[in-house]
Coordinates of C-alpha atoms in Angstrom, one line a residue:
M1 CA 42.7 -81.8 -213.7
G2 CA 41.3 -82.8 -217.0
C3 CA 40.1 -86.1 -215.8
C4 CA 37.7 -84.7 -213.2
S5 CA 34.3 -83.5 -214.2
S6 CA 32.8 -80.1 -213.2
A7 CA 30.1 -81.8 -211.2
S8 CA 32.5 -83.9 -209.1
A9 CA 34.6 -80.8 -208.6
A10 CA 31.6 -78.9 -207.2
Q11 CA 30.8 -81.8 -204.9
S12 CA 34.4 -82.0 -203.7
S13 CA 34.5 -78.3 -202.8
K14 CA 31.4 -78.7 -200.6
R15 CA 32.5 -82.1 -199.1
E16 CA 33.7 -82.0 -195.5
W17 CA 37.0 -83.7 -195.0
K18 CA 36.9 -86.7 -192.6
P19 CA 40.5 -87.6 -191.8
L20 CA 41.3 -91.3 -191.4
E21 CA 37.7 -92.3 -191.3
D22 CA 37.2 -93.9 -194.7
R23 CA 39.6 -96.4 -196.3
S24 CA 38.9 -97.6 -199.8
C25 CA 41.0 -98.5 -202.8
T26 CA 41.6 -95.6 -205.2
D27 CA 42.4 -95.5 -208.9
I28 CA 42.1 -99.2 -209.4
P29 CA 42.2 -98.9 -213.3
W30 CA 45.5 -97.2 -213.0
L31 CA 46.9 -99.9 -210.8
L32 CA 45.8 -102.5 -213.3
F33 CA 47.4 -100.5 -216.1
F34 CA 50.7 -100.2 -214.1
I35 CA 50.6 -104.0 -213.4
L36 CA 50.2 -104.7 -217.1
F37 CA 53.1 -102.3 -217.9
C38 CA 55.3 -104.2 -215.4
I39 CA 54.3 -107.4 -217.0
G40 CA 55.5 -106.0 -220.3
M41 CA 58.8 -105.1 -218.6
G42 CA 59.0 -108.6 -217.4
F43 CA 58.4 -109.9 -220.9
I44 CA 61.2 -107.8 -222.2
C45 CA 63.5 -109.2 -219.5
G46 CA 62.5 -112.7 -220.3
F47 CA 62.8 -112.2 -224.0
S48 CA 66.3 -110.6 -223.7
V49 CA 67.5 -113.5 -221.4
A50 CA 65.9 -116.2 -223.6
T51 CA 66.9 -114.9 -227.0
G52 CA 70.0 -113.0 -226.0
A53 CA 73.4 -114.6 -225.7
A54 CA 74.7 -114.3 -222.2
A55 CA 78.0 -115.8 -223.5
R56 CA 78.3 -112.8 -225.9
L57 CA 77.8 -110.4 -223.0
V58 CA 80.3 -112.1 -220.7
S59 CA 82.8 -113.7 -223.0
G60 CA 82.5 -111.2 -225.8
Y61 CA 82.6 -111.9 -229.5
D62 CA 84.7 -110.9 -232.5
S63 CA 83.7 -108.9 -235.6
Y64 CA 82.6 -112.1 -237.4
G65 CA 80.0 -113.2 -234.8
N66 CA 82.2 -115.8 -233.1
I67 CA 81.9 -116.0 -229.3
C68 CA 85.3 -116.1 -227.6
G69 CA 86.2 -119.2 -225.5
Q70 CA 84.0 -121.7 -227.3
K71 CA 83.4 -123.5 -230.5
N72 CA 81.0 -121.6 -232.8
A73 CA 78.5 -122.7 -235.5
K74 CA 78.9 -121.5 -239.0
L75 CA 76.7 -118.6 -240.1
E76 CA 75.3 -118.4 -243.6
A77 CA 77.1 -116.0 -246.0
L78 CA 79.4 -114.7 -243.2
P79 CA 83.1 -115.3 -243.7
N80 CA 85.3 -116.3 -240.8
S81 CA 82.3 -117.4 -238.8
G82 CA 82.0 -120.8 -237.1
M83 CA 85.5 -120.8 -235.8
D84 CA 86.8 -122.8 -232.9
H85 CA 87.9 -120.2 -230.2
T86 CA 88.2 -122.7 -227.3
H87 CA 91.7 -121.5 -226.5
R88 CA 91.0 -117.9 -227.5
K89 CA 89.2 -116.4 -224.5
Y90 CA 89.8 -112.7 -224.8
V91 CA 88.5 -110.0 -227.1
F92 CA 91.2 -107.8 -228.6
F93 CA 90.5 -104.5 -230.5
L94 CA 92.9 -103.5 -233.2
D95 CA 92.3 -99.8 -232.4
P96 CA 90.8 -99.7 -228.9
C97 CA 90.9 -95.9 -228.6
N98 CA 88.8 -95.2 -231.7
V99 CA 85.4 -94.5 -230.2
D100 CA 82.2 -93.7 -232.0
L101 CA 80.3 -91.4 -229.7
V102 CA 77.2 -91.2 -231.8
N103 CA 76.6 -95.0 -231.9
Q104 CA 78.4 -95.5 -228.5
K105 CA 80.7 -98.2 -229.5
I106 CA 84.3 -98.8 -230.4
K107 CA 85.0 -98.4 -234.1
S108 CA 87.5 -101.2 -234.4
V109 CA 87.8 -104.7 -235.6
A110 CA 87.5 -107.2 -232.7
L111 CA 89.3 -110.5 -232.6
C112 CA 89.5 -113.4 -230.2
V113 CA 93.0 -113.9 -228.9
A114 CA 94.7 -116.3 -226.5
A115 CA 96.3 -113.6 -224.4
C116 CA 96.4 -109.9 -224.0
P117 CA 99.7 -108.1 -224.7
R118 CA 100.9 -107.1 -221.2
Q119 CA 103.7 -105.0 -222.7
E120 CA 103.7 -102.4 -225.4
L121 CA 104.5 -103.7 -228.9
K122 CA 106.1 -100.9 -231.0
T123 CA 106.6 -102.7 -234.3
L124 CA 105.1 -105.4 -236.4
S125 CA 108.1 -107.5 -235.6
D126 CA 107.2 -107.3 -231.9
V127 CA 103.6 -108.4 -232.8
Q128 CA 105.0 -111.3 -234.8
K129 CA 107.4 -112.3 -231.9
F130 CA 104.5 -112.0 -229.4
A131 CA 102.4 -114.4 -231.6
E132 CA 105.2 -116.9 -231.9
I133 CA 106.1 -116.9 -228.1
N134 CA 102.6 -116.7 -226.6
G135 CA 100.6 -118.3 -229.4
S136 CA 98.3 -115.3 -229.5
A137 CA 97.8 -113.9 -233.0
L138 CA 96.9 -110.2 -232.8
C139 CA 96.3 -109.8 -236.6
N140 CA 93.4 -110.8 -238.8
Y141 CA 92.6 -114.5 -238.9
N142 CA 93.4 -114.7 -242.6
L143 CA 97.0 -113.6 -241.9
K144 CA 99.6 -116.0 -240.7
P145 CA 102.2 -114.9 -238.1
S146 CA 104.9 -115.3 -240.7
E147 CA 103.2 -112.7 -242.9
Y148 CA 102.9 -110.0 -240.2
T149 CA 105.8 -108.0 -241.7
S150 CA 104.4 -108.1 -245.2
G151 CA 102.9 -105.2 -247.0
K152 CA 99.2 -106.0 -246.3
A153 CA 99.8 -106.4 -242.6
S154 CA 99.4 -102.6 -242.0
V155 CA 95.7 -103.0 -242.7
L156 CA 95.0 -106.4 -241.1
C157 CA 97.2 -105.9 -237.9
P158 CA 96.5 -103.6 -234.9
K159 CA 97.4 -100.0 -234.9
L160 CA 100.9 -99.3 -233.8
P161 CA 102.1 -99.0 -231.1
V162 CA 100.0 -101.8 -229.5
L163 CA 99.2 -100.5 -226.0
A164 CA 99.9 -102.7 -223.0
S165 CA 96.5 -104.2 -222.0
A166 CA 95.0 -106.5 -219.3
P167 CA 91.7 -108.4 -219.4
I168 CA 88.7 -106.9 -217.7
P169 CA 87.6 -109.2 -214.8
F170 CA 84.6 -111.3 -215.7
F171 CA 84.1 -109.7 -219.1
H172 CA 87.2 -111.0 -221.0
R173 CA 88.0 -107.8 -222.9
C174 CA 91.6 -106.6 -223.4
A175 CA 91.5 -103.0 -222.0
P176 CA 94.6 -100.7 -222.3
V177 CA 96.3 -100.1 -219.0
N178 CA 97.8 -96.8 -220.1
I179 CA 95.8 -93.8 -218.8
S180 CA 96.4 -91.8 -222.0
C181 CA 93.9 -94.0 -223.9
Y182 CA 91.2 -93.3 -221.4
A183 CA 92.1 -89.7 -221.5
K184 CA 91.3 -89.7 -225.2
F185 CA 87.9 -91.1 -224.4
A186 CA 87.2 -88.3 -221.9
E187 CA 88.7 -85.7 -224.2
A188 CA 86.1 -86.6 -226.8
L189 CA 83.3 -86.3 -224.3
I190 CA 84.5 -83.1 -222.6
T191 CA 84.5 -80.8 -225.6
F192 CA 85.7 -77.7 -223.7
V193 CA 89.1 -79.3 -223.0
S194 CA 91.5 -78.1 -225.7
D195 CA 94.8 -79.2 -224.1
N196 CA 95.5 -82.8 -223.5
S197 CA 97.9 -82.0 -220.6
V198 CA 95.0 -80.4 -218.7
L199 CA 92.9 -83.5 -219.0
H200 CA 95.8 -85.7 -218.0
R201 CA 96.4 -83.6 -214.9
L202 CA 92.6 -83.7 -213.9
I203 CA 92.5 -87.4 -214.2
S204 CA 95.8 -87.6 -212.2
G205 CA 94.3 -85.4 -209.5
V206 CA 91.3 -87.7 -209.1
M207 CA 93.4 -90.9 -209.0
T208 CA 95.9 -89.4 -206.5
S209 CA 93.2 -88.1 -204.2
K210 CA 90.8 -91.1 -204.3
E211 CA 91.3 -91.8 -200.6
I212 CA 90.6 -88.2 -199.6
I213 CA 87.5 -88.2 -201.9
L214 CA 86.2 -91.3 -200.2
G215 CA 86.8 -89.9 -196.7
L216 CA 85.1 -86.6 -197.6
C217 CA 82.1 -88.4 -199.0
L218 CA 81.8 -90.3 -195.7
L219 CA 82.2 -87.0 -193.8
S220 CA 79.2 -85.6 -195.7
L221 CA 77.1 -88.6 -194.8
V222 CA 78.0 -88.2 -191.1
L223 CA 77.3 -84.5 -191.1
S224 CA 73.9 -85.1 -192.7
M225 CA 73.0 -87.6 -190.0
I226 CA 74.2 -85.3 -187.2
L227 CA 72.1 -82.5 -188.7
M228 CA 69.0 -84.8 -188.6
V229 CA 69.7 -85.5 -184.9
I230 CA 70.0 -81.8 -184.2
I231 CA 66.7 -81.1 -186.0
R232 CA 65.1 -83.9 -183.9
Y233 CA 66.2 -82.8 -180.5
I234 CA 67.0 -79.0 -180.5
S235 CA 64.6 -77.8 -183.2
R236 CA 63.7 -74.7 -181.1
V237 CA 67.2 -73.2 -181.4
L238 CA 68.1 -74.9 -184.7
V239 CA 67.1 -72.0 -186.9
W240 CA 69.2 -69.5 -185.1
I241 CA 72.2 -71.9 -184.8
L242 CA 71.9 -72.8 -188.5
T243 CA 71.7 -69.1 -189.5
I244 CA 74.7 -68.2 -187.4
L245 CA 76.8 -71.2 -188.6
V246 CA 76.0 -70.5 -192.3
I247 CA 77.0 -66.9 -191.9
L248 CA 80.2 -67.7 -190.0
G249 CA 80.9 -70.6 -192.4
S250 CA 80.5 -68.3 -195.4
L251 CA 82.7 -65.6 -193.9
G252 CA 85.3 -68.2 -192.7
G253 CA 85.3 -70.1 -196.0
T254 CA 85.7 -66.9 -198.0
G255 CA 88.5 -65.7 -195.8
V256 CA 90.4 -69.0 -196.0
L257 CA 90.1 -69.1 -199.8
W258 CA 91.6 -65.5 -200.0
W259 CA 94.3 -66.5 -197.5
L260 CA 95.3 -69.6 -199.5
Y261 CA 95.3 -67.6 -202.7
A262 CA 97.5 -64.9 -201.2
K263 CA 99.8 -67.5 -199.6
Q264 CA 100.3 -69.4 -202.9
R265 CA 100.7 -66.2 -204.8
R266 CA 103.6 -65.2 -202.5
S267 CA 105.2 -68.6 -202.5
P268 CA 108.5 -68.7 -204.5
K269 CA 108.3 -70.2 -208.0
E270 CA 112.0 -70.8 -208.3
T271 CA 111.9 -73.9 -206.1
V272 CA 109.2 -75.6 -208.2
I273 CA 110.3 -77.9 -211.1
P274 CA 109.0 -77.0 -214.5
E275 CA 106.6 -80.0 -214.7
Q276 CA 104.9 -78.9 -211.5
L277 CA 104.9 -75.2 -212.3
Q278 CA 101.8 -75.5 -214.6
I279 CA 99.9 -77.4 -212.0
A280 CA 100.7 -74.8 -209.4
E281 CA 99.4 -72.1 -211.7
D282 CA 96.2 -74.0 -212.4
N283 CA 95.7 -74.4 -208.6
L284 CA 96.3 -70.6 -208.1
R285 CA 93.8 -69.8 -210.9
A286 CA 91.2 -72.2 -209.4
L287 CA 91.7 -70.6 -205.9
L288 CA 91.0 -67.1 -207.3
I289 CA 87.8 -68.3 -209.0
Y290 CA 86.7 -70.1 -205.8
A291 CA 87.5 -67.0 -203.7
I292 CA 85.5 -64.6 -206.0
S293 CA 82.6 -67.0 -206.2
A294 CA 82.5 -67.4 -202.4
T295 CA 82.6 -63.6 -201.9
V296 CA 79.6 -63.1 -204.3
F297 CA 77.7 -66.0 -202.6
T298 CA 78.4 -64.5 -199.1
V299 CA 77.1 -61.0 -200.2
I300 CA 74.0 -62.5 -201.7
L301 CA 73.4 -64.6 -198.6
F302 CA 73.7 -61.6 -196.4
L303 CA 71.1 -59.7 -198.5
I304 CA 68.7 -62.6 -198.3
M305 CA 69.1 -62.9 -194.6
L306 CA 68.5 -59.2 -194.2
V307 CA 65.3 -59.3 -196.2
M308 CA 64.0 -62.4 -194.3
R309 CA 65.2 -61.6 -190.8
K310 CA 61.7 -60.8 -189.5
R311 CA 60.4 -64.2 -190.7
V312 CA 63.2 -66.4 -189.4
A313 CA 61.6 -66.4 -186.0
L314 CA 58.3 -67.7 -187.5
T315 CA 60.0 -70.8 -188.7
I316 CA 61.1 -71.9 -185.2
A317 CA 57.6 -73.2 -184.2
L318 CA 57.2 -75.1 -187.5
F319 CA 60.6 -76.7 -187.1
H320 CA 59.6 -77.6 -183.5
V321 CA 56.5 -79.4 -184.6
A322 CA 58.3 -81.2 -187.4
G323 CA 61.0 -82.2 -184.8
K324 CA 58.2 -83.7 -182.6
V325 CA 57.1 -85.8 -185.6
F326 CA 60.5 -87.3 -185.9
I327 CA 60.5 -88.1 -182.2
H328 CA 57.3 -90.0 -182.5
L329 CA 58.1 -91.4 -185.9
P330 CA 61.9 -92.3 -185.8
L331 CA 61.7 -94.6 -188.8
L332 CA 61.2 -91.6 -191.0
V333 CA 65.0 -90.9 -190.8
F334 CA 65.6 -94.2 -192.6
Q335 CA 63.3 -93.6 -195.5
P336 CA 66.1 -92.3 -197.8
F337 CA 67.9 -95.6 -197.3
W338 CA 65.0 -97.8 -198.2
T339 CA 64.1 -95.6 -201.2
F340 CA 67.7 -95.5 -202.4
F341 CA 68.0 -99.3 -201.9
A342 CA 64.8 -99.9 -203.9
L343 CA 66.0 -97.6 -206.7
V344 CA 69.4 -99.3 -206.8
L345 CA 67.8 -102.7 -207.1
F346 CA 65.6 -101.6 -209.9
W347 CA 68.4 -99.8 -211.7
V348 CA 70.6 -102.9 -211.5
Y349 CA 67.8 -104.9 -212.9
W350 CA 67.2 -102.3 -215.7
I351 CA 70.8 -102.2 -216.7
M352 CA 71.2 -106.0 -216.7
T353 CA 68.1 -106.3 -218.9
L354 CA 69.5 -103.6 -221.1
L355 CA 72.8 -105.4 -221.5
F356 CA 71.0 -108.7 -222.3
L357 CA 68.7 -106.8 -224.7
G358 CA 71.8 -105.6 -226.5
T359 CA 72.8 -109.2 -227.2
T360 CA 69.5 -110.1 -228.8
G361 CA 68.8 -110.3 -232.5
S362 CA 70.2 -112.1 -235.4
A363 CA 73.6 -111.7 -237.0
V364 CA 73.6 -109.5 -240.1
P365 CA 76.6 -108.1 -242.0
N366 CA 77.2 -104.4 -242.0
E367 CA 78.7 -102.2 -244.8
Q368 CA 82.2 -103.2 -243.9
G369 CA 81.4 -106.9 -244.0
Y370 CA 81.5 -107.4 -240.2
V371 CA 78.8 -108.9 -238.1
E372 CA 76.2 -106.9 -236.1
F373 CA 73.3 -108.3 -234.0
K374 CA 70.0 -106.5 -234.7
V375 CA 66.4 -107.0 -233.8
S376 CA 63.9 -106.7 -236.6
G377 CA 60.2 -106.1 -236.7
P378 CA 58.1 -104.7 -233.8
L379 CA 60.5 -106.1 -231.2
Q380 CA 63.0 -103.4 -232.1
Y381 CA 60.9 -100.9 -230.3
M382 CA 61.4 -102.7 -227.0
W383 CA 64.2 -100.2 -226.3
W384 CA 61.7 -97.4 -226.1
Y385 CA 59.4 -99.4 -223.9
H386 CA 62.3 -100.2 -221.6
A387 CA 63.4 -96.6 -221.4
V388 CA 59.9 -95.4 -220.5
G389 CA 59.9 -98.1 -217.8
L390 CA 63.0 -96.6 -216.3
I391 CA 61.4 -93.2 -215.8
W392 CA 57.9 -94.4 -214.7
I393 CA 59.0 -97.0 -212.2
S394 CA 61.7 -94.8 -210.8
E395 CA 59.1 -92.0 -210.3
F396 CA 56.7 -94.7 -208.9
I397 CA 59.3 -95.6 -206.2
L398 CA 59.8 -92.0 -205.3
A399 CA 56.1 -91.4 -205.2
C400 CA 55.7 -94.4 -202.9
Q401 CA 58.1 -92.7 -200.5
Q402 CA 56.1 -89.5 -200.6
M403 CA 52.9 -91.4 -200.0
A404 CA 54.4 -93.4 -197.1
V405 CA 55.8 -90.3 -195.4
A406 CA 52.5 -88.4 -196.0
G407 CA 50.5 -91.2 -194.5
A408 CA 52.6 -91.4 -191.4
V409 CA 52.6 -87.7 -190.7
V410 CA 48.8 -87.5 -191.4
T411 CA 48.3 -90.3 -188.9
Y412 CA 50.4 -88.4 -186.3
Y413 CA 48.6 -85.0 -186.9
F414 CA 45.0 -86.3 -186.9
T415 CA 45.4 -88.5 -183.9
R416 CA 44.3 -86.4 -180.9
D417 CA 45.8 -88.6 -178.3
K418 CA 49.4 -89.3 -179.4
R419 CA 49.5 -92.3 -177.0
N420 CA 47.0 -94.0 -179.4
L421 CA 49.4 -93.9 -182.4
P422 CA 50.2 -97.2 -184.1
F423 CA 53.4 -98.9 -182.8
T424 CA 55.1 -98.0 -186.1
P425 CA 53.1 -95.4 -188.0
I426 CA 55.5 -95.5 -191.0
L427 CA 54.9 -99.2 -191.4
A428 CA 51.2 -98.7 -190.9
S429 CA 51.3 -96.1 -193.7
V430 CA 53.2 -98.5 -196.0
N431 CA 50.6 -101.1 -195.3
R432 CA 47.8 -98.6 -196.2
L433 CA 49.7 -97.6 -199.3
I434 CA 50.0 -101.2 -200.5
R435 CA 46.3 -102.1 -199.7
Y436 CA 44.6 -98.9 -201.0
H437 CA 46.6 -96.4 -202.8
L438 CA 49.1 -98.0 -205.3
G439 CA 46.8 -96.9 -208.1
T440 CA 47.0 -93.3 -207.0
V441 CA 50.8 -93.4 -206.9
A442 CA 50.9 -95.1 -210.3
K443 CA 48.7 -92.3 -211.8
G444 CA 50.7 -89.5 -210.2
S445 CA 54.1 -90.9 -211.3
F446 CA 52.7 -91.5 -214.8
I447 CA 51.8 -87.8 -215.1
I448 CA 55.4 -86.9 -214.2
T449 CA 56.6 -89.4 -216.8
L450 CA 54.5 -87.7 -219.5
V451 CA 56.3 -84.4 -218.8
K452 CA 59.8 -85.9 -218.4
I453 CA 59.8 -87.8 -221.7
P454 CA 59.3 -84.8 -224.0
R455 CA 61.8 -82.8 -222.0
M456 CA 64.4 -85.5 -222.3
I457 CA 63.7 -85.8 -226.1
L458 CA 64.1 -82.1 -226.5
M459 CA 67.4 -82.2 -224.5
Y460 CA 68.6 -85.0 -226.7
I461 CA 67.7 -83.1 -229.9
H462 CA 69.4 -80.0 -228.5
S463 CA 72.6 -81.9 -227.8
Q464 CA 72.6 -83.5 -231.2
L465 CA 72.1 -80.2 -233.0
K466 CA 74.6 -78.3 -230.9
G467 CA 76.5 -75.9 -233.2
K468 CA 74.2 -76.7 -236.2
E469 CA 70.9 -74.9 -235.4
N470 CA 70.4 -71.2 -235.7
A471 CA 69.9 -68.8 -232.8
C472 CA 66.1 -68.8 -233.1
A473 CA 65.8 -72.6 -233.0
R474 CA 68.3 -72.7 -230.1
C475 CA 66.2 -70.2 -228.2
M476 CA 63.0 -72.0 -228.9
L477 CA 64.4 -75.4 -227.8
K478 CA 65.8 -74.0 -224.6
S479 CA 62.5 -72.2 -223.9
C480 CA 60.5 -75.4 -224.3
I481 CA 63.0 -77.3 -222.1
C482 CA 62.7 -74.6 -219.4
C483 CA 58.9 -74.6 -219.6
L484 CA 58.7 -78.4 -219.3
W485 CA 61.1 -78.3 -216.4
C486 CA 59.0 -75.7 -214.6
L487 CA 55.8 -77.7 -215.3
E488 CA 57.5 -80.8 -213.9
K489 CA 58.5 -79.0 -210.7
C490 CA 54.9 -77.7 -210.3
L491 CA 53.4 -81.1 -210.9
N492 CA 55.8 -82.7 -208.4
Y493 CA 54.7 -80.2 -205.7
L494 CA 51.0 -80.7 -206.6
N495 CA 51.4 -84.5 -206.6
Q496 CA 53.0 -84.5 -203.2
N497 CA 50.1 -82.5 -201.8
A498 CA 47.7 -84.8 -203.7
Y499 CA 49.2 -87.8 -201.9
T500 CA 48.7 -86.0 -198.6
A501 CA 45.1 -85.4 -199.5
T502 CA 44.7 -89.0 -200.5
A503 CA 46.2 -90.1 -197.2
I504 CA 43.7 -87.9 -195.3
N505 CA 40.5 -88.6 -197.1
S506 CA 41.2 -91.7 -199.2
T507 CA 40.0 -90.1 -202.4
N508 CA 41.3 -90.8 -205.9
F509 CA 44.2 -88.8 -207.5
C510 CA 42.1 -86.3 -209.4
T511 CA 39.9 -85.4 -206.5
S512 CA 42.8 -85.3 -204.1
A513 CA 44.8 -83.1 -206.5
K514 CA 41.9 -80.7 -206.9
D515 CA 41.2 -80.5 -203.2
A516 CA 44.9 -79.9 -202.4
F517 CA 45.1 -77.2 -205.1
V518 CA 42.1 -75.4 -203.7
I519 CA 43.5 -75.5 -200.2
L520 CA 46.9 -74.2 -201.4
V521 CA 45.3 -71.4 -203.3
E522 CA 43.1 -70.4 -200.3
N523 CA 46.3 -70.3 -198.2
A524 CA 48.6 -68.7 -200.7
L525 CA 49.9 -66.1 -198.3
R526 CA 50.5 -68.7 -195.6
V527 CA 52.3 -70.9 -198.2
A528 CA 54.6 -67.9 -199.0
A529 CA 55.1 -66.9 -195.3
I530 CA 55.5 -70.3 -193.8
N531 CA 56.4 -73.1 -196.2
T532 CA 58.9 -71.1 -198.3
V533 CA 60.8 -69.9 -195.2
G534 CA 61.0 -73.4 -193.9
D535 CA 62.3 -74.7 -197.3
F536 CA 64.9 -71.9 -197.3
M537 CA 66.2 -72.8 -193.9
L538 CA 66.5 -76.4 -195.0
F539 CA 68.4 -75.2 -198.1
L540 CA 70.8 -73.4 -195.7
G541 CA 71.3 -76.7 -194.0
K542 CA 72.3 -78.2 -197.3
V543 CA 74.6 -75.3 -197.9
L544 CA 76.2 -75.8 -194.4
I545 CA 77.0 -79.4 -195.2
V546 CA 78.4 -78.7 -198.6
C547 CA 80.5 -75.8 -197.3
S548 CA 81.8 -77.8 -194.4
T549 CA 82.7 -80.7 -196.6
G550 CA 84.2 -78.4 -199.3
L551 CA 86.3 -76.5 -196.7
A552 CA 87.6 -79.8 -195.3
G553 CA 88.4 -80.9 -198.8
I554 CA 90.3 -77.7 -199.5
M555 CA 92.4 -78.0 -196.4
L556 CA 93.2 -81.7 -197.1
L557 CA 93.9 -81.4 -200.8
N558 CA 95.9 -78.2 -200.4
Y559 CA 98.4 -79.7 -198.0
Q560 CA 99.1 -82.9 -200.1
Q561 CA 102.7 -83.7 -200.6
D562 CA 102.2 -84.3 -204.3
Y563 CA 101.1 -81.5 -206.7
T564 CA 97.8 -82.5 -208.2
V565 CA 95.0 -80.5 -209.8
W566 CA 92.3 -80.9 -207.1
V567 CA 89.6 -78.9 -208.9
L568 CA 87.8 -82.0 -210.2
P569 CA 88.1 -84.0 -206.8
L570 CA 86.6 -81.0 -205.0
I571 CA 83.7 -80.7 -207.4
I572 CA 83.0 -84.5 -207.0
V573 CA 83.0 -84.2 -203.2
C574 CA 80.7 -81.1 -203.2
L575 CA 78.2 -82.7 -205.5
F576 CA 78.1 -85.9 -203.5
A577 CA 77.7 -83.9 -200.2
F578 CA 74.8 -81.9 -201.7
L579 CA 73.1 -85.1 -202.9
V580 CA 73.5 -86.8 -199.5
A581 CA 72.2 -83.7 -197.7
H582 CA 69.3 -83.4 -200.1
C583 CA 68.3 -87.0 -199.5
F584 CA 68.2 -86.6 -195.8
L585 CA 66.7 -83.1 -195.6
S586 CA 64.1 -83.7 -198.3
I587 CA 62.4 -86.0 -195.8
Y588 CA 62.2 -83.2 -193.4
E589 CA 61.0 -80.9 -196.2
M590 CA 58.2 -83.4 -196.9
V591 CA 57.2 -83.5 -193.3
V592 CA 56.9 -79.7 -193.2
D593 CA 54.8 -79.6 -196.4
V594 CA 52.5 -82.4 -195.1
L595 CA 52.1 -80.6 -191.7
F596 CA 51.2 -77.4 -193.5
L597 CA 48.5 -79.0 -195.6
C598 CA 47.1 -80.8 -192.6
F599 CA 47.1 -77.5 -190.7
A600 CA 45.3 -75.7 -193.5
I601 CA 42.6 -78.3 -193.7
D602 CA 42.4 -78.3 -189.9
T603 CA 41.8 -74.5 -189.7
K604 CA 39.3 -74.6 -192.6
Y605 CA 36.9 -77.2 -191.1
N606 CA 37.5 -76.7 -187.4
D607 CA 37.1 -73.5 -185.3
G608 CA 38.0 -74.8 -181.8
S609 CA 34.4 -75.0 -180.6
P610 CA 33.1 -78.1 -178.8
G611 CA 32.8 -80.9 -181.3
R612 CA 35.0 -79.1 -183.8
E613 CA 38.2 -78.9 -181.8
F614 CA 41.5 -78.3 -183.6
Y615 CA 43.9 -81.2 -184.0
M616 CA 47.0 -79.0 -183.9
D617 CA 49.0 -78.4 -180.8
K618 CA 49.7 -75.2 -179.0
V619 CA 53.1 -74.6 -180.5
L620 CA 51.7 -74.5 -184.0
M621 CA 48.9 -72.2 -182.8
E622 CA 51.5 -69.7 -181.6
F623 CA 53.2 -70.0 -184.9
V624 CA 50.0 -69.2 -186.8
E625 CA 49.3 -66.3 -184.5
N626 CA 52.8 -64.8 -185.1
S627 CA 52.5 -65.2 -188.8
R628 CA 49.1 -63.5 -188.8
K629 CA 50.6 -60.6 -186.8
A630 CA 53.4 -60.3 -189.3
L631 CA 51.1 -60.3 -192.3
K632 CA 48.8 -57.8 -190.6
E633 CA 51.7 -55.5 -189.8
A634 CA 52.6 -55.7 -193.5
G635 CA 49.0 -54.7 -194.5
K636 CA 48.2 -58.1 -195.9
G637 CA 46.0 -59.6 -193.2
G638 CA 42.4 -60.4 -193.9
A639 CA 39.2 -60.4 -191.9
A640 CA 39.2 -64.2 -192.0
D641 CA 42.4 -64.2 -190.0
A642 CA 41.0 -62.0 -187.2
R643 CA 39.5 -64.7 -184.9
E644 CA 41.6 -66.2 -182.2
L645 CA 42.7 -69.8 -182.7
K646 CA 42.4 -72.2 -179.8
P647 CA 44.3 -75.4 -179.4
M648 CA 42.5 -78.7 -179.4
I649 CA 40.8 -80.0 -176.2
K650 CA 42.9 -82.7 -174.6

């Protein structure tokens, strides 16, 4: 790390680790910097609430700066401002489906109206009749209802036909109820869709299958929790069970997909009405793609299992030790919930502040003569500050979870007598985090933020220049994005081990990162032989949950009474299942990584002799011996691995 001097690096390499003996605050300047940054975020929130117009956000406003549902003050040099809209509570867009994707807003004149048209109005005569009956003028304020059928009404009145609309709850905007308008929104966003009917059928499939989608998402959550229980109580046989289930699941899923494809291909097409024939063909094509993809995945999985078959047994002992950690530290299972809850709270705060920030500024006329609210001067850069806050604080919350988990596992590992563990090691770890190590977490998350921001900027530039840049520029952009992504992943892994080193020795971030890096380099073969295999087995667990949820989704969606395109619902369900499985099993993955670093430090500074007993238990000793034998048989063993390891004296 650039912030560590060579002298301090030399001292840290000679320093003996003293787990859990010294507790002192680390990286205090970074904690103060983070607090100042959060104060700045609070200032933005306060400024947006104080100077922004909550009424504009909730009630909405027209294109002349008037807030709907109240009496407005006259604005200088702005026509049609200062109108009394007490009885006009809803915002109506003359062309609601005209979306500006670049500026992310509706390119339409907005008016305040007394009521939204609940039925479609096909002609200007219908618009005039609606104004006379309901007292709600849908044309420009300068045009009287009696003039709606005149020549200039085509410019000042809404685009025909006027779609049936209903007010959005709490936000008083007239939104079209016809799904075709929303399909146009999605069509503009999804550029690869060339046929409107395809998009309509996809949206119809999601809406028709919403109950099944919700049920399958709940199923993935239940399966993830069951897998965590299995990891906790039967970890010795879990690896073999998981391997067999994944193989059988892959074979079964592939067979079912080919069976469904053959069945639907043989089904008679004469009995299907023409409107449903295209949907049936889309489903048949999707089944063929799924079946081919599943076959390729199964073949690749078999090859990987064949290569790693000798090392699957080595993972059993490590899973057993991690399972014992969850038995002693049951609150670890709930860490994803607390982290997710904290992230949701922060994201809600961030979005609400962003919405209020969007209502700040003074009214200025644009090129068309309509009103826009803009912030001038240095305050206009608050958007960037707010965006950086989203990344840094989100990474800070995730880093706090890593530090809390690392502290709890370190306490478990380096406590010789497990009966002397704190009543709740995870809460004790959170307490140490708050008292001593918030600065370290702030520094580590800031480093990740520094890598994320350039990558996101490059991704934005790439999306904006799509189709315009030449092949060389496109290749360079993608290469830079890929390199930054790899750097981010490497820093994430190093940060996690740095948090573990901080939890062990209570050193600052730079020292901990260097010490952890040295330990990992010294144990590179063990990292490859132990840690990677464990992560691969956890990945198989995620695959098992996704495959089980996806298979259940295929069976349920395939036997629906109505013909719907269930490609998009199935993709939504599988993505949600993977995210849920990742949230749960990532905790187990953290525990495995922390245990490995603790073990590496334990074997480096202890040899089993009196006064230098190992902290690890017998199961982990057997695991290390087996891995050494495997490495020695492969011709990769070293002389340093020749001595016999002895468990700690109890």
